[in-house]
Amino acid sequence: MQDVENQTPPHGTEVELLHFRDESGDINPHFLEAMTDAIEASDSDRLQHLVEDFHESDLGDLLEALAAEYRPRLIELLGSAFDFTALTEVDDAVREEILEELETSTVAEGVRELDSDDAVTILESLDEEEKAEVLDQLPAIERVALQRSLDYPGDSAGRRMQTEFIAVPPFWTVGQTIDFMRDTADLPETFYEIFVIDPAGHLLGAVALDRLLRSKRPVTIQEIMDDEPDRVEATQHQEEVARLFERYNLVSAAVVDEANRLVGVMMVDDIVDVLEEEADADIKALGGVNSEEELSDTVLYTQRSRFPWLFANMCTALVAANVIGLFEESLERMVALAILMPIVASMGGNAGTQTMTVAVRALATRELGRANAWRIIRREAVVGLLNGVVFALIMGMIAAIWFQTAQIGFVIGLAMISVLLFAALGGIFVPLALDRLGVDPAVSSGPFVTSITDIVGFFSFLGIATLWFRL
């Protein structure tokens, strides 16, 4: 979090103290007002003074807080003082809107100063024509490296990797390697290990910086290198790579192509972004929301993205309504059933969602698979049964006192046991079945689990009540 003190430039009549964020961590509206005034006045000196030494994350937050028409004007007024890394910190929709308004030469100049992974993030937000124009304005070496990353699939390690790394031959000494790093001006901004390659670029090993600095200068790199370095394939899915970093506590890993040639490096900060993206997508999918939806999206886009799952839920609700229709006679004879029915459905829906959330997350992290599936199913069934018994006693007593009859308490008690048991089983079986069929359970489980719990809840409650009162 950046906390900045700013004074008006020399032509001001008074000293103004502004903080970017207030005490709660939100953007200070007075600071935002000062930025807006400076943009409207085209006062680039004032703007540079206000955002001086801003972290790119804070600059990204500032861009999102500004009105859409002020964002590209801010970048143009700041000129070379604007850090294009800030565009990787904003919503995709905001970034695309900004890039559409900027001149191609401005984008090319900004991209040239970025690390390759950040440059790729910005380039993939452009359409093919604009992307080609920007790449044409870059030096040949940079253009080839970025184009290679862009050629990999969108969710792969190759698209996420940094192409800036340090690689040396195995016969170099520790002293030569250290001198090389001291004398080279364009080293990566951050790195944790030195890679070892042969003349054809094949990865032979890696040397951690701490081991390099602890070794004597005459020692060769081959003597101290790890000949089984952490590596991932460029075509490997970013979620699998993130899982490897999490499992083995990695800080960085080499990225190799199909011929084991070193093409880049994955860093832990890249993995943090991947984990955030995947978690964000899973949470949205569980709620039936498009993973690409952002707060900055238009009303029409948001409405269209949410419509499909709402339509699916409506269809499943119609099925549940038909189940209720089967017991129309029982509902007419006993109003208590209509009053208590939403309670049964609500309890089943919440229980099913709890189990489904745990199951989907376990499938995503590979904690749930064929080896332990039946054990987890049995556990969830027992949990559902125990909860069913407990809530059957609680709700049964409440209903008996409420309607002055023990029979209705007994009926809703049996229904509670049934619905919570089937909700638990539905919450675990549905994600497992979808995963087995190759369908993302995070995207599709919600409507199916909701349908199962509603149908079972209504059918068990009304069915038990009908049978009970006919006896």
CSV table of C-alpha atoms in Angstrom, one decimal:
chain,number,residue,atom,x,y,z
A,1,MET,CA,0.0,0.0,0.0
A,2,GLN,CA,1.4,3.4,-1.0
A,3,ASP,CA,1.0,6.4,1.3
A,4,VAL,CA,2.1,9.5,-0.5
A,5,GLU,CA,2.5,13.1,0.6
A,6,ASN,CA,2.1,15.6,-2.2
A,7,GLN,CA,2.5,19.4,-2.4
A,8,THR,CA,1.2,21.7,-5.0
A,9,PRO,CA,3.8,22.8,-7.6
A,10,PRO,CA,5.6,26.1,-7.1
A,11,HIS,CA,2.9,28.0,-9.0
A,12,GLY,CA,0.3,27.0,-6.2
A,13,THR,CA,-0.6,29.5,-3.5
A,14,GLU,CA,-0.7,27.0,-0.7
A,15,VAL,CA,0.8,23.7,0.4
A,16,GLU,CA,-1.7,20.8,0.1
A,17,LEU,CA,-1.2,17.6,1.9
A,18,LEU,CA,-2.8,14.6,0.1
A,19,HIS,CA,-2.8,10.9,0.9
A,20,PHE,CA,-3.5,8.4,-1.7
A,21,ARG,CA,-5.4,6.1,0.7
A,22,ASP,CA,-7.5,7.0,3.7
A,23,GLU,CA,-7.3,5.3,7.1
A,24,SER,CA,-9.5,2.4,6.0
A,25,GLY,CA,-7.2,1.7,2.9
A,26,ASP,CA,-9.7,3.0,0.4
A,27,ILE,CA,-8.7,5.6,-2.2
A,28,ASN,CA,-9.0,9.1,-0.8
A,29,PRO,CA,-11.7,11.0,-2.7
A,30,HIS,CA,-9.8,14.3,-2.3
A,31,PHE,CA,-6.8,12.7,-4.0
A,32,LEU,CA,-9.0,11.4,-6.8
A,33,GLU,CA,-10.5,14.9,-7.2
A,34,ALA,CA,-7.1,16.4,-7.4
A,35,MET,CA,-6.1,13.9,-10.1
A,36,THR,CA,-9.3,14.7,-12.1
A,37,ASP,CA,-8.7,18.4,-11.9
A,38,ALA,CA,-5.1,18.0,-13.1
A,39,ILE,CA,-6.2,15.8,-16.0
A,40,GLU,CA,-8.8,18.3,-17.1
A,41,ALA,CA,-6.2,21.1,-16.9
A,42,SER,CA,-3.7,18.9,-18.8
A,43,ASP,CA,-1.2,19.7,-16.0
A,44,SER,CA,1.4,16.9,-16.6
A,45,ASP,CA,3.8,18.4,-14.0
A,46,ARG,CA,1.1,18.2,-11.3
A,47,LEU,CA,0.1,14.7,-12.3
A,48,GLN,CA,3.7,13.5,-12.2
A,49,HIS,CA,4.0,15.0,-8.7
A,50,LEU,CA,0.9,13.3,-7.5
A,51,VAL,CA,1.8,9.8,-8.6
A,52,GLU,CA,5.5,10.1,-8.0
A,53,ASP,CA,7.0,6.8,-6.7
A,54,PHE,CA,3.6,5.0,-7.0
A,55,HIS,CA,3.7,1.2,-6.9
A,56,GLU,CA,2.2,-0.3,-10.1
A,57,SER,CA,-0.5,-1.9,-8.0
A,58,ASP,CA,-1.6,1.5,-6.6
A,59,LEU,CA,-1.4,3.0,-10.0
A,60,GLY,CA,-3.7,0.3,-11.3
A,61,ASP,CA,-6.2,1.0,-8.5
A,62,LEU,CA,-6.1,4.6,-9.4
A,63,LEU,CA,-6.8,3.9,-13.1
A,64,GLU,CA,-9.9,1.8,-12.1
A,65,ALA,CA,-11.1,4.6,-9.8
A,66,LEU,CA,-10.9,7.2,-12.5
A,67,ALA,CA,-13.8,7.8,-14.9
A,68,ALA,CA,-13.2,6.0,-18.2
A,69,GLU,CA,-12.5,9.1,-20.3
A,70,TYR,CA,-9.7,10.2,-17.9
A,71,ARG,CA,-7.7,6.9,-18.0
A,72,PRO,CA,-6.0,7.2,-21.4
A,73,ARG,CA,-5.5,11.0,-20.9
A,74,LEU,CA,-3.7,10.3,-17.7
A,75,ILE,CA,-1.3,7.9,-19.5
A,76,GLU,CA,-0.7,10.3,-22.3
A,77,LEU,CA,0.0,13.2,-20.0
A,78,LEU,CA,2.4,11.2,-17.8
A,79,GLY,CA,4.3,10.0,-20.9
A,80,SER,CA,7.4,8.1,-20.1
A,81,ALA,CA,6.7,8.5,-16.3
A,82,PHE,CA,3.8,6.1,-16.6
A,83,ASP,CA,4.6,2.5,-15.7
A,84,PHE,CA,2.8,0.2,-18.1
A,85,THR,CA,3.0,-2.6,-15.6
A,86,ALA,CA,0.0,-0.9,-13.9
A,87,LEU,CA,-2.1,-2.1,-16.9
A,88,THR,CA,-1.5,-5.7,-15.7
A,89,GLU,CA,-3.1,-4.8,-12.4
A,90,VAL,CA,-6.5,-3.7,-13.7
A,91,ASP,CA,-9.6,-5.6,-14.9
A,92,ASP,CA,-9.3,-7.1,-18.4
A,93,ALA,CA,-12.2,-4.9,-19.5
A,94,VAL,CA,-10.6,-1.7,-18.2
A,95,ARG,CA,-7.2,-2.6,-19.8
A,96,GLU,CA,-8.9,-3.3,-23.2
A,97,GLU,CA,-10.8,0.0,-23.1
A,98,ILE,CA,-7.6,1.9,-22.3
A,99,LEU,CA,-5.5,0.2,-25.0
A,100,GLU,CA,-8.2,0.9,-27.6
A,101,GLU,CA,-7.8,4.7,-26.9
A,102,LEU,CA,-4.0,4.8,-26.9
A,103,GLU,CA,-1.8,5.3,-30.0
A,104,THR,CA,0.0,2.2,-31.2
A,105,SER,CA,3.4,4.0,-30.8
A,106,THR,CA,2.5,4.7,-27.1
A,107,VAL,CA,1.7,1.1,-26.4
A,108,ALA,CA,4.8,-0.1,-28.2
A,109,GLU,CA,7.0,2.3,-26.2
A,110,GLY,CA,5.4,1.1,-22.9
A,111,VAL,CA,5.6,-2.6,-23.7
A,112,ARG,CA,9.3,-2.2,-24.5
A,113,GLU,CA,10.1,-1.3,-20.9
A,114,LEU,CA,8.2,-4.3,-19.4
A,115,ASP,CA,9.3,-7.8,-18.4
A,116,SER,CA,8.2,-10.3,-21.0
A,117,ASP,CA,5.4,-11.8,-19.0
A,118,ASP,CA,3.8,-8.4,-18.4
A,119,ALA,CA,4.3,-7.4,-22.0
A,120,VAL,CA,2.5,-10.6,-23.1
A,121,THR,CA,-0.4,-9.8,-20.8
A,122,ILE,CA,-0.9,-6.4,-22.5
A,123,LEU,CA,-0.3,-7.7,-26.0
A,124,GLU,CA,-2.9,-10.5,-25.7
A,125,SER,CA,-5.5,-7.8,-24.8
A,126,LEU,CA,-5.1,-6.3,-28.3
A,127,ASP,CA,-6.8,-7.6,-31.5
A,128,GLU,CA,-4.5,-9.3,-34.1
A,129,GLU,CA,-4.0,-6.2,-36.2
A,130,GLU,CA,-3.0,-3.9,-33.3
A,131,LYS,CA,-0.8,-6.7,-31.9
A,132,ALA,CA,1.1,-7.0,-35.1
A,133,GLU,CA,1.6,-3.2,-35.3
A,134,VAL,CA,3.0,-3.1,-31.8
A,135,LEU,CA,5.3,-6.1,-32.4
A,136,ASP,CA,6.6,-4.5,-35.6
A,137,GLN,CA,7.8,-1.5,-33.6
A,138,LEU,CA,9.8,-3.6,-31.2
A,139,PRO,CA,13.5,-4.6,-31.6
A,140,ALA,CA,13.8,-8.0,-33.4
A,141,ILE,CA,15.1,-9.9,-30.4
A,142,GLU,CA,12.3,-8.7,-28.2
A,143,ARG,CA,9.7,-9.3,-30.9
A,144,VAL,CA,10.8,-12.9,-31.5
A,145,ALA,CA,10.7,-13.7,-27.7
A,146,LEU,CA,7.2,-12.2,-27.2
A,147,GLN,CA,5.8,-13.8,-30.3
A,148,ARG,CA,7.1,-17.2,-29.1
A,149,SER,CA,5.3,-16.7,-25.8
A,150,LEU,CA,2.1,-15.6,-27.6
A,151,ASP,CA,2.2,-18.7,-29.7
A,152,TYR,CA,1.7,-20.9,-26.7
A,153,PRO,CA,-1.9,-21.7,-25.4
A,154,GLY,CA,-3.5,-19.0,-23.3
A,155,ASP,CA,-3.4,-21.0,-20.0
A,156,SER,CA,0.0,-22.5,-20.4
A,157,ALA,CA,3.3,-22.0,-18.7
A,158,GLY,CA,4.8,-20.7,-22.0
A,159,ARG,CA,2.3,-17.8,-22.0
A,160,ARG,CA,3.0,-17.0,-18.3
A,161,MET,CA,6.8,-17.4,-18.3
A,162,GLN,CA,9.5,-14.7,-18.3
A,163,THR,CA,11.9,-15.0,-21.2
A,164,GLU,CA,14.6,-13.0,-19.3
A,165,PHE,CA,16.9,-15.4,-17.5
A,166,ILE,CA,20.6,-16.0,-16.9
A,167,ALA,CA,22.2,-19.1,-18.6
A,168,VAL,CA,25.8,-20.1,-18.6
A,169,PRO,CA,27.9,-23.0,-20.0
A,170,PRO,CA,28.9,-25.8,-17.5
A,171,PHE,CA,32.6,-25.1,-17.9
A,172,TRP,CA,32.5,-21.5,-16.6
A,173,THR,CA,33.9,-20.9,-13.2
A,174,VAL,CA,32.0,-19.3,-10.3
A,175,GLY,CA,34.3,-16.3,-10.7
A,176,GLN,CA,33.5,-15.9,-14.4
A,177,THR,CA,29.7,-16.2,-13.7
A,178,ILE,CA,29.8,-13.6,-11.0
A,179,ASP,CA,31.9,-11.2,-13.1
A,180,PHE,CA,29.5,-11.7,-16.0
A,181,MET,CA,26.5,-10.7,-13.8
A,182,ARG,CA,28.4,-7.7,-12.5
A,183,ASP,CA,29.3,-6.5,-16.0
A,184,THR,CA,26.0,-7.1,-17.8
A,185,ALA,CA,23.6,-4.2,-17.7
A,186,ASP,CA,20.4,-5.9,-18.9
A,187,LEU,CA,20.0,-8.7,-16.3
A,188,PRO,CA,16.5,-9.8,-15.2
A,189,GLU,CA,15.1,-7.5,-12.5
A,190,THR,CA,14.7,-10.5,-10.1
A,191,PHE,CA,16.2,-14.0,-10.3
A,192,TYR,CA,17.0,-16.8,-7.8
A,193,GLU,CA,19.1,-19.2,-9.8
A,194,ILE,CA,21.5,-19.5,-12.7
A,195,PHE,CA,20.7,-22.0,-15.4
A,196,VAL,CA,23.2,-24.2,-17.1
A,197,ILE,CA,22.8,-25.0,-20.8
A,198,ASP,CA,24.8,-26.7,-23.6
A,199,PRO,CA,25.6,-24.9,-27.0
A,200,ALA,CA,22.2,-26.0,-28.4
A,201,GLY,CA,20.3,-24.4,-25.4
A,202,HIS,CA,19.3,-27.7,-23.7
A,203,LEU,CA,18.9,-27.4,-20.0
A,204,LEU,CA,21.6,-29.3,-18.1
A,205,GLY,CA,21.2,-28.0,-14.6
A,206,ALA,CA,20.8,-25.0,-12.3
A,207,VAL,CA,22.7,-23.3,-9.5
A,208,ALA,CA,20.9,-21.5,-6.7
A,209,LEU,CA,22.3,-18.0,-6.0
A,210,ASP,CA,23.1,-18.8,-2.4
A,211,ARG,CA,25.2,-21.8,-3.5
A,212,LEU,CA,26.9,-19.8,-6.1
A,213,LEU,CA,28.0,-17.1,-3.6
A,214,ARG,CA,29.2,-19.6,-1.1
A,215,SER,CA,31.5,-21.4,-3.6
A,216,LYS,CA,35.1,-20.5,-4.4
A,217,ARG,CA,35.8,-18.6,-7.6
A,218,PRO,CA,37.9,-21.3,-9.3
A,219,VAL,CA,35.2,-23.9,-8.9
A,220,THR,CA,33.4,-24.8,-12.2
A,221,ILE,CA,29.6,-24.4,-12.5
A,222,GLN,CA,29.3,-28.1,-13.4
A,223,GLU,CA,30.7,-29.1,-10.0
A,224,ILE,CA,28.1,-27.2,-8.0
A,225,MET,CA,25.0,-27.4,-10.3
A,226,ASP,CA,21.9,-29.4,-9.6
A,227,ASP,CA,21.6,-31.7,-12.6
A,228,GLU,CA,17.9,-32.3,-11.8
A,229,PRO,CA,16.6,-28.8,-11.6
A,230,ASP,CA,12.9,-27.9,-11.2
A,231,ARG,CA,11.4,-27.6,-14.6
A,232,VAL,CA,8.0,-27.4,-16.3
A,233,GLU,CA,7.0,-27.8,-19.9
A,234,ALA,CA,6.0,-24.8,-21.9
A,235,THR,CA,2.7,-26.4,-23.0
A,236,GLN,CA,1.8,-27.5,-19.4
A,237,HIS,CA,-1.4,-25.9,-18.0
A,238,GLN,CA,-0.8,-23.1,-15.6
A,239,GLU,CA,-2.9,-24.7,-12.9
A,240,GLU,CA,-0.7,-27.8,-13.0
A,241,VAL,CA,2.4,-25.6,-12.7
A,242,ALA,CA,0.9,-23.8,-9.8
A,243,ARG,CA,0.1,-27.1,-8.0
A,244,LEU,CA,3.8,-28.1,-8.4
A,245,PHE,CA,5.0,-24.8,-6.9
A,246,GLU,CA,2.6,-25.3,-4.0
A,247,ARG,CA,3.5,-28.9,-3.4
A,248,TYR,CA,7.2,-28.5,-3.5
A,249,ASN,CA,7.5,-24.9,-2.2
A,250,LEU,CA,9.2,-23.7,-5.3
A,251,VAL,CA,10.4,-20.1,-5.8
A,252,SER,CA,11.2,-20.5,-9.5
A,253,ALA,CA,11.4,-23.2,-12.2
A,254,ALA,CA,12.9,-23.5,-15.6
A,255,VAL,CA,10.5,-23.7,-18.6
A,256,VAL,CA,11.5,-26.0,-21.4
A,257,ASP,CA,10.1,-26.9,-24.8
A,258,GLU,CA,9.5,-30.4,-26.2
A,259,ALA,CA,13.2,-30.8,-27.0
A,260,ASN,CA,14.2,-29.8,-23.4
A,261,ARG,CA,15.6,-26.4,-24.6
A,262,LEU,CA,15.4,-23.6,-22.0
A,263,VAL,CA,12.9,-21.0,-23.2
A,264,GLY,CA,12.0,-19.2,-20.0
A,265,VAL,CA,11.4,-19.2,-16.3
A,266,MET,CA,8.4,-19.3,-14.0
A,267,MET,CA,8.6,-17.2,-10.9
A,268,VAL,CA,6.6,-17.4,-7.7
A,269,ASP,CA,4.9,-14.0,-8.3
A,270,ASP,CA,3.5,-15.4,-11.6
A,271,ILE,CA,2.2,-18.4,-9.7
A,272,VAL,CA,0.4,-16.1,-7.1
A,273,ASP,CA,-1.4,-14.5,-10.0
A,274,VAL,CA,-2.4,-17.9,-11.4
A,275,LEU,CA,-3.7,-19.1,-8.0
A,276,GLU,CA,-5.7,-15.9,-7.7
A,277,GLU,CA,-7.2,-16.3,-11.2
A,278,GLU,CA,-8.1,-20.0,-10.7
A,279,ALA,CA,-9.7,-19.4,-7.3
A,280,ASP,CA,-11.6,-16.4,-8.7
A,281,ALA,CA,-12.8,-18.5,-11.6
A,282,ASP,CA,-13.9,-21.4,-9.4
A,283,ILE,CA,-15.8,-19.1,-7.0
A,284,LYS,CA,-17.6,-17.5,-9.9
A,285,ALA,CA,-18.4,-20.8,-11.5
A,286,LEU,CA,-20.0,-22.1,-8.3
A,287,GLY,CA,-22.3,-19.2,-8.4
A,288,GLY,CA,-23.1,-19.6,-12.1
A,289,VAL,CA,-21.2,-16.6,-13.1
A,290,ASN,CA,-18.9,-16.4,-16.2
A,291,SER,CA,-15.3,-16.5,-15.1
A,292,GLU,CA,-14.5,-13.6,-17.4
A,293,GLU,CA,-17.0,-11.3,-15.7
A,294,GLU,CA,-15.6,-8.2,-14.0
A,295,LEU,CA,-17.1,-5.3,-12.0
A,296,SER,CA,-16.1,-3.0,-14.8
A,297,ASP,CA,-18.2,-4.9,-17.5
A,298,THR,CA,-21.2,-3.3,-19.1
A,299,VAL,CA,-24.8,-4.0,-18.0
A,300,LEU,CA,-25.7,-5.8,-21.2
A,301,TYR,CA,-22.6,-8.1,-21.1
A,302,THR,CA,-23.2,-9.0,-17.5
A,303,GLN,CA,-26.9,-9.7,-18.2
A,304,ARG,CA,-26.0,-12.0,-21.1
A,305,SER,CA,-23.3,-13.8,-19.2
A,306,ARG,CA,-25.6,-14.6,-16.2
A,307,PHE,CA,-28.7,-15.6,-18.3
A,308,PRO,CA,-27.7,-19.2,-19.2
A,309,TRP,CA,-27.4,-20.5,-15.6
A,310,LEU,CA,-30.5,-18.6,-14.5
A,311,PHE,CA,-32.4,-20.2,-17.3
A,312,ALA,CA,-31.1,-23.6,-16.3
A,313,ASN,CA,-32.2,-23.0,-12.7
A,314,MET,CA,-35.6,-22.0,-13.9
A,315,CYS,CA,-35.9,-25.3,-15.8
A,316,THR,CA,-34.9,-27.3,-12.8
A,317,ALA,CA,-37.3,-25.3,-10.6
A,318,LEU,CA,-40.1,-26.3,-13.0
A,319,VAL,CA,-39.3,-29.9,-12.4
A,320,ALA,CA,-39.4,-29.3,-8.6
A,321,ALA,CA,-42.7,-27.5,-9.1
A,322,ASN,CA,-44.2,-30.5,-10.9
A,323,VAL,CA,-43.2,-32.7,-7.9
A,324,ILE,CA,-45.1,-30.4,-5.6
A,325,GLY,CA,-48.0,-30.6,-8.0
A,326,LEU,CA,-48.2,-34.3,-7.4
A,327,PHE,CA,-49.2,-33.6,-3.8
A,328,GLU,CA,-51.7,-30.8,-4.5
A,329,GLU,CA,-54.5,-32.7,-2.6
A,330,SER,CA,-52.3,-33.1,0.5
A,331,LEU,CA,-51.4,-29.4,0.5
A,332,GLU,CA,-55.0,-28.4,0.2
A,333,ARG,CA,-56.0,-30.5,3.2
A,334,MET,CA,-53.1,-29.4,5.5
A,335,VAL,CA,-51.8,-25.8,5.3
A,336,ALA,CA,-49.0,-26.7,7.7
A,337,LEU,CA,-47.3,-28.6,4.9
A,338,ALA,CA,-47.1,-25.4,2.7
A,339,ILE,CA,-45.7,-23.4,5.6
A,340,LEU,CA,-43.0,-25.9,6.5
A,341,MET,CA,-42.0,-26.9,2.9
A,342,PRO,CA,-39.6,-24.0,2.3
A,343,ILE,CA,-37.7,-24.9,5.4
A,344,VAL,CA,-37.0,-28.5,4.1
A,345,ALA,CA,-35.9,-27.1,0.7
A,346,SER,CA,-33.7,-24.5,2.3
A,347,MET,CA,-31.9,-26.9,4.6
A,348,GLY,CA,-31.4,-29.4,1.8
A,349,GLY,CA,-30.0,-26.7,-0.5
A,350,ASN,CA,-27.5,-25.4,2.0
A,351,ALA,CA,-26.3,-28.8,3.0
A,352,GLY,CA,-25.9,-29.8,-0.6
A,353,THR,CA,-23.9,-26.6,-1.3
A,354,GLN,CA,-21.6,-27.2,1.6
A,355,THR,CA,-20.7,-30.7,0.4
A,356,MET,CA,-20.5,-29.6,-3.2
A,357,THR,CA,-18.1,-26.7,-2.3
A,358,VAL,CA,-15.7,-29.0,-0.4
A,359,ALA,CA,-15.9,-31.7,-3.2
A,360,VAL,CA,-15.2,-29.2,-6.0
A,361,ARG,CA,-12.3,-27.7,-4.2
A,362,ALA,CA,-10.8,-31.1,-3.4
A,363,LEU,CA,-11.1,-32.2,-7.0
A,364,ALA,CA,-9.4,-29.0,-8.2
A,365,THR,CA,-6.5,-29.5,-5.8
A,366,ARG,CA,-6.3,-33.3,-6.6
A,367,GLU,CA,-7.1,-34.2,-2.9
A,368,LEU,CA,-10.1,-36.2,-4.1
A,369,GLY,CA,-9.7,-39.0,-6.6
A,370,ARG,CA,-10.4,-42.6,-7.3
A,371,ALA,CA,-8.2,-43.8,-4.5
A,372,ASN,CA,-10.2,-42.1,-1.7
A,373,ALA,CA,-13.5,-41.4,-3.4
A,374,TRP,CA,-15.5,-44.0,-1.5
A,375,ARG,CA,-14.0,-43.1,1.8
A,376,ILE,CA,-15.0,-39.4,1.3
A,377,ILE,CA,-18.5,-40.5,0.1
A,378,ARG,CA,-19.1,-42.5,3.2
A,379,ARG,CA,-17.8,-39.7,5.4
A,380,GLU,CA,-20.2,-37.2,3.8
A,381,ALA,CA,-23.1,-39.6,4.0
A,382,VAL,CA,-22.5,-40.1,7.8
A,383,VAL,CA,-22.2,-36.3,8.3
A,384,GLY,CA,-25.5,-35.8,6.4
A,385,LEU,CA,-27.2,-38.5,8.4
A,386,LEU,CA,-26.0,-37.1,11.8
A,387,ASN,CA,-27.0,-33.6,10.8
A,388,GLY,CA,-30.4,-35.0,9.7
A,389,VAL,CA,-31.0,-36.6,13.0
A,390,VAL,CA,-30.0,-33.5,15.0
A,391,PHE,CA,-32.2,-31.2,12.9
A,392,ALA,CA,-35.0,-33.7,12.8
A,393,LEU,CA,-35.2,-33.5,16.6
A,394,ILE,CA,-34.9,-29.7,16.7
A,395,MET,CA,-37.4,-29.0,13.8
A,396,GLY,CA,-39.7,-31.8,14.9
A,397,MET,CA,-40.2,-30.2,18.4
A,398,ILE,CA,-40.6,-26.7,16.9
A,399,ALA,CA,-43.3,-28.0,14.4
A,400,ALA,CA,-45.1,-30.0,17.0
A,401,ILE,CA,-45.3,-27.0,19.4
A,402,TRP,CA,-46.2,-24.6,16.5
A,403,PHE,CA,-49.1,-26.6,15.1
A,404,GLN,CA,-50.1,-28.4,18.3
A,405,THR,CA,-49.7,-31.9,16.9
A,406,ALA,CA,-46.9,-34.4,17.3
A,407,GLN,CA,-47.7,-36.0,13.9
A,408,ILE,CA,-46.5,-33.0,11.9
A,409,GLY,CA,-43.3,-32.9,14.0
A,410,PHE,CA,-42.6,-36.5,13.2
A,411,VAL,CA,-43.3,-36.0,9.5
A,412,ILE,CA,-40.9,-33.1,9.1
A,413,GLY,CA,-38.3,-34.9,11.2
A,414,LEU,CA,-38.3,-37.9,8.8
A,415,ALA,CA,-38.1,-35.4,5.9
A,416,MET,CA,-35.1,-33.6,7.5
A,417,ILE,CA,-33.2,-36.9,7.8
A,418,SER,CA,-34.0,-37.8,4.2
A,419,VAL,CA,-33.2,-34.5,2.6
A,420,LEU,CA,-29.9,-33.9,4.5
A,421,LEU,CA,-28.7,-37.4,3.7
A,422,PHE,CA,-29.5,-37.1,0.0
A,423,ALA,CA,-28.1,-33.5,-0.2
A,424,ALA,CA,-24.8,-34.7,1.1
A,425,LEU,CA,-24.7,-37.6,-1.4
A,426,GLY,CA,-25.8,-35.3,-4.2
A,427,GLY,CA,-23.1,-32.8,-3.2
A,428,ILE,CA,-20.4,-35.4,-3.6
A,429,PHE,CA,-21.7,-37.6,-6.4
A,430,VAL,CA,-22.5,-34.8,-8.8
A,431,PRO,CA,-19.0,-33.2,-8.9
A,432,LEU,CA,-17.4,-36.7,-9.1
A,433,ALA,CA,-19.6,-37.8,-12.0
A,434,LEU,CA,-19.1,-34.5,-13.9
A,435,ASP,CA,-15.3,-34.8,-13.3
A,436,ARG,CA,-15.3,-38.4,-14.6
A,437,LEU,CA,-17.2,-37.2,-17.7
A,438,GLY,CA,-14.5,-34.5,-18.4
A,439,VAL,CA,-16.9,-31.6,-17.4
A,440,ASP,CA,-15.6,-28.9,-15.1
A,441,PRO,CA,-17.5,-29.6,-11.8
A,442,ALA,CA,-17.1,-26.0,-10.7
A,443,VAL,CA,-19.1,-24.8,-13.7
A,444,SER,CA,-21.9,-27.4,-13.8
A,445,SER,CA,-22.4,-28.8,-10.3
A,446,GLY,CA,-24.6,-26.0,-8.8
A,447,PRO,CA,-27.8,-26.4,-10.9
A,448,PHE,CA,-27.7,-30.2,-10.6
A,449,VAL,CA,-27.2,-30.3,-6.9
A,450,THR,CA,-29.9,-27.6,-6.4
A,451,SER,CA,-32.3,-29.7,-8.5
A,452,ILE,CA,-31.6,-32.9,-6.5
A,453,THR,CA,-32.0,-31.3,-3.1
A,454,ASP,CA,-35.2,-29.5,-4.1
A,455,ILE,CA,-36.8,-32.6,-5.7
A,456,VAL,CA,-35.8,-35.0,-3.0
A,457,GLY,CA,-36.8,-32.4,-0.3
A,458,PHE,CA,-40.2,-31.8,-1.7
A,459,PHE,CA,-40.9,-35.4,-2.6
A,460,SER,CA,-39.7,-36.8,0.8
A,461,PHE,CA,-41.6,-34.3,2.9
A,462,LEU,CA,-44.9,-34.3,0.9
A,463,GLY,CA,-44.6,-38.0,0.3
A,464,ILE,CA,-44.1,-38.9,3.9
A,465,ALA,CA,-46.9,-36.6,4.9
A,466,THR,CA,-49.3,-38.1,2.4
A,467,LEU,CA,-48.5,-41.6,3.5
A,468,TRP,CA,-48.6,-40.8,7.2
A,469,PHE,CA,-52.0,-39.0,7.2
A,470,ARG,CA,-53.5,-41.8,5.1
A,471,LEU,CA,-52.7,-44.4,7.6
